[in-house]
CSV table of C-alpha atoms in Angstrom, one decimal:
chain,number,residue,atom,x,y,z
A,11,VAL,CA,0.0,0.0,0.0
A,12,THR,CA,1.4,3.3,-0.9
A,13,PRO,CA,1.1,6.3,1.4
A,14,GLU,CA,-0.9,8.1,-1.2
A,15,SER,CA,-3.5,5.4,-1.5
A,16,LEU,CA,-3.8,5.1,2.3
A,17,SER,CA,-4.1,8.8,2.6
A,18,ALA,CA,-6.7,9.0,-0.2
A,19,CYS,CA,-8.7,6.2,1.3
A,20,LEU,CA,-8.7,7.6,4.8
A,21,ALA,CA,-8.7,11.3,4.1
A,22,ASP,CA,-11.6,11.7,6.4
A,23,GLN,CA,-10.0,9.9,9.3
A,24,LYS,CA,-7.9,11.4,12.1
A,25,LYS,CA,-4.2,10.7,12.1
A,26,SER,CA,-4.4,8.6,15.3
A,27,GLU,CA,-7.1,6.5,13.7
A,28,VAL,CA,-5.1,5.9,10.5
A,29,PHE,CA,-2.4,4.0,12.5
A,30,ASN,CA,-5.0,1.6,13.9
A,31,PHE,CA,-5.6,0.4,10.4
A,32,GLY,CA,-2.0,-0.7,9.8
A,33,ALA,CA,-2.6,-4.5,10.0
A,34,LEU,CA,-5.6,-4.3,7.6
A,35,PHE,CA,-3.8,-2.8,4.6
A,36,ARG,CA,-1.8,-5.4,2.8
A,37,ARG,CA,-1.7,-6.7,-0.7
A,38,HIS,CA,-3.2,-10.1,-1.4
A,39,LYS,CA,-0.7,-12.7,-2.8
A,40,LEU,CA,-2.9,-14.5,-5.3
A,41,LYS,CA,-2.0,-13.8,-8.9
A,42,GLY,CA,-4.7,-11.8,-10.6
A,43,ALA,CA,-6.4,-11.0,-7.3
A,44,PRO,CA,-7.3,-7.3,-6.7
A,45,THR,CA,-4.9,-5.5,-4.5
A,46,SER,CA,-6.0,-3.2,-1.7
A,47,ASP,CA,-4.7,-0.2,-3.7
A,48,GLU,CA,-6.7,-1.1,-6.7
A,49,LEU,CA,-9.9,-1.8,-4.6
A,50,PHE,CA,-9.6,1.5,-2.7
A,51,GLU,CA,-9.1,3.5,-5.9
A,52,ASP,CA,-11.7,1.7,-8.0
A,53,LEU,CA,-14.4,1.6,-5.4
A,54,LYS,CA,-13.9,5.0,-3.8
A,55,GLU,CA,-17.3,6.2,-5.0
A,56,VAL,CA,-19.2,3.3,-3.4
A,57,VAL,CA,-21.1,4.5,-0.3
A,58,GLU,CA,-23.1,1.3,0.0
A,59,TRP,CA,-20.2,-0.5,1.7
A,60,PHE,CA,-22.4,-2.5,4.0
A,61,GLN,CA,-24.5,-4.0,1.2
A,62,LEU,CA,-21.4,-4.6,-0.9
A,63,GLY,CA,-19.9,-6.5,2.1
A,64,ILE,CA,-23.1,-8.7,2.3
A,65,HIS,CA,-22.8,-9.5,-1.4
A,66,LEU,CA,-19.1,-10.3,-0.9
A,67,HIS,CA,-20.3,-12.9,1.7
A,68,LEU,CA,-18.8,-11.2,4.7
A,69,PRO,CA,-20.7,-12.0,8.0
A,70,GLU,CA,-23.2,-9.3,9.0
A,71,ALA,CA,-21.7,-9.3,12.5
A,72,GLU,CA,-18.3,-8.4,11.1
A,73,LEU,CA,-19.8,-5.6,9.0
A,74,LYS,CA,-21.6,-4.2,12.1
A,75,ASN,CA,-18.3,-4.3,14.0
A,76,ILE,CA,-16.7,-2.3,11.2
A,77,ARG,CA,-19.5,0.2,11.3
A,78,HIS,CA,-19.0,0.7,15.1
A,79,ARG,CA,-15.2,1.0,14.7
A,80,ASN,CA,-15.3,3.7,12.0
A,81,ASP,CA,-17.2,7.0,11.9
A,82,GLU,CA,-16.8,7.7,8.2
A,83,VAL,CA,-18.0,5.9,5.1
A,84,GLY,CA,-14.5,5.9,3.6
A,85,GLY,CA,-12.9,4.2,6.6
A,86,ARG,CA,-15.7,1.6,6.7
A,87,ARG,CA,-15.4,0.8,3.0
A,88,CYS,CA,-11.6,0.4,3.3
A,89,GLU,CA,-11.8,-1.8,6.3
A,90,MET,CA,-14.6,-4.0,4.7
A,91,LEU,CA,-12.5,-4.4,1.5
A,92,SER,CA,-9.4,-5.2,3.5
A,93,THR,CA,-11.3,-7.8,5.6
A,94,TRP,CA,-12.7,-9.4,2.4
A,95,LEU,CA,-9.2,-9.6,0.9
A,96,LYS,CA,-7.9,-11.3,4.0
A,97,THR,CA,-10.7,-13.7,4.6
A,98,SER,CA,-11.9,-14.6,1.1
A,99,PRO,CA,-10.5,-18.0,-0.1
A,100,ARG,CA,-10.1,-16.5,-3.6
A,101,PRO,CA,-10.8,-12.8,-4.0
A,102,THR,CA,-11.4,-12.0,-7.6
A,103,TRP,CA,-12.5,-9.1,-9.7
A,104,ALA,CA,-15.4,-11.2,-10.9
A,105,ALA,CA,-16.6,-11.4,-7.3
A,106,ILE,CA,-16.4,-7.6,-7.1
A,107,VAL,CA,-18.3,-7.2,-10.4
A,108,ASN,CA,-21.0,-9.6,-9.3
A,109,ALA,CA,-21.3,-7.9,-5.9
A,110,LEU,CA,-21.6,-4.4,-7.5
A,111,THR,CA,-24.2,-5.7,-9.9
A,112,GLY,CA,-26.0,-7.2,-6.8
A,113,ILE,CA,-26.3,-3.8,-5.2
A,114,GLY,CA,-27.4,-2.0,-8.3
A,115,ARG,CA,-24.1,-0.5,-9.3
A,116,ARG,CA,-24.1,-1.9,-12.8
A,117,ASN,CA,-22.3,1.0,-14.4
A,118,LEU,CA,-19.4,0.7,-12.0
A,119,ALA,CA,-19.5,-3.1,-12.4
A,120,ASP,CA,-19.2,-2.8,-16.2
A,121,LYS,CA,-16.4,-0.2,-15.9
A,122,ILE,CA,-14.4,-2.6,-13.6
A,123,ALA,CA,-15.2,-5.6,-15.8
A,124,LEU,CA,-13.8,-3.8,-18.8
A,125,LYS,CA,-10.7,-2.4,-16.9
A,126,TYR,CA,-9.7,-5.9,-15.5
A,127,SER,CA,-11.0,-8.0,-18.4
A,128,VAL,CA,-13.6,-9.8,-16.3
A,129,PRO,CA,-15.9,-11.8,-18.6
A,130,VAL,CA,-19.6,-11.2,-18.0
A,131,THR,CA,-21.2,-14.6,-17.6
A,132,ARG,CA,-24.5,-15.5,-19.1
A,133,SER,CA,-25.9,-16.3,-15.6
A,134,THR,CA,-25.1,-12.7,-14.5
A,135,GLU,CA,-26.8,-11.4,-17.6
A,136,ARG,CA,-29.8,-13.6,-17.0
A,137,LYS,CA,-30.1,-12.6,-13.4
A,138,GLN,CA,-29.9,-8.9,-14.3
A,139,ALA,CA,-32.4,-9.3,-17.2
A,140,SER,CA,-34.9,-11.2,-15.1
A,141,LYS,CA,-35.0,-8.6,-12.3
A,142,PRO,CA,-37.2,-5.5,-12.8
A,143,VAL,CA,-35.1,-2.3,-12.9
A,144,PRO,CA,-35.6,-0.4,-9.7
A,145,THR,CA,-36.6,3.2,-10.0
A,146,ALA,CA,-33.1,4.2,-8.7
A,147,GLN,CA,-31.5,2.6,-11.7
A,148,LYS,CA,-33.6,4.1,-14.4
A,149,LYS,CA,-32.1,6.9,-16.5
A,150,ARG,CA,-32.3,10.1,-14.4
A,151,ASP,CA,-31.2,13.6,-15.0
A,152,PRO,CA,-28.1,14.9,-13.1
A,153,THR,CA,-30.2,16.4,-10.3
A,154,GLN,CA,-31.9,13.1,-9.6
A,155,GLN,CA,-28.5,11.3,-9.7
A,156,LYS,CA,-27.0,13.8,-7.2
A,157,LEU,CA,-30.0,13.4,-5.0
A,158,SER,CA,-29.8,9.6,-5.1
A,159,SER,CA,-26.2,9.7,-4.2
A,160,SER,CA,-26.9,12.0,-1.3
A,161,VAL,CA,-29.7,9.7,-0.1
A,162,ARG,CA,-27.4,6.7,-0.2
A,163,GLU,CA,-24.8,8.6,1.8
A,164,LEU,CA,-27.4,9.7,4.3
A,165,GLN,CA,-28.7,6.1,4.7
A,166,SER,CA,-25.1,4.9,5.4
A,167,ASP,CA,-24.6,7.6,8.0
A,168,ILE,CA,-27.9,6.7,9.6
A,169,GLU,CA,-27.1,3.0,9.7
A,170,SER,CA,-23.9,3.9,11.6
A,171,LYS,CA,-26.0,5.4,14.4
A,172,ASP,CA,-28.3,2.4,14.5
A,173,MET,CA,-31.2,4.5,13.4
A,174,GLU,CA,-33.7,3.7,10.6
A,175,LEU,CA,-34.6,5.9,7.7
A,176,VAL,CA,-38.0,5.5,6.1
A,177,ILE,CA,-38.4,7.2,2.7
A,178,SER,CA,-41.9,7.3,1.3
A,179,LYS,CA,-43.2,8.7,-1.9
A,180,GLN,CA,-46.0,11.2,-1.4
A,181,THR,CA,-48.8,11.3,-3.9
A,182,ALA,CA,-51.0,14.3,-4.4
């Protein structure tokens, strides 16, 4: 891990908190496996770290512990990804692409699949085609996209405080 990638990943953390992460940041030794640097850089826009962790098959209890140890989304995402790298028997870019698709981040999944030459399997295409497209994934104007991103960030922050957010659509 380079100082720059660690710094970028944990820019919102206090210096004293950064040193507590030392053991978590290491490169995985498997050939072709994602490195922590690559993951931190390529997934820096993901605020749905908890859901991504679930789709990467991390135990929910571990994800809750990560949430309680870190105040900021960036720190949570980085620790979750580091935990996945350390505990997954075979971390691959295909697993990341499938997990991103599972949380509705198809554009980012496609971008990563292209960048790391991850083949899109027919089963992934069929799963995606058989699911109705949620409202959040339909084409939106830039204002709607920005609002959706803000809502996802807010949901993540609220989760960290063990609160619940209920969003309902009002009809006239």
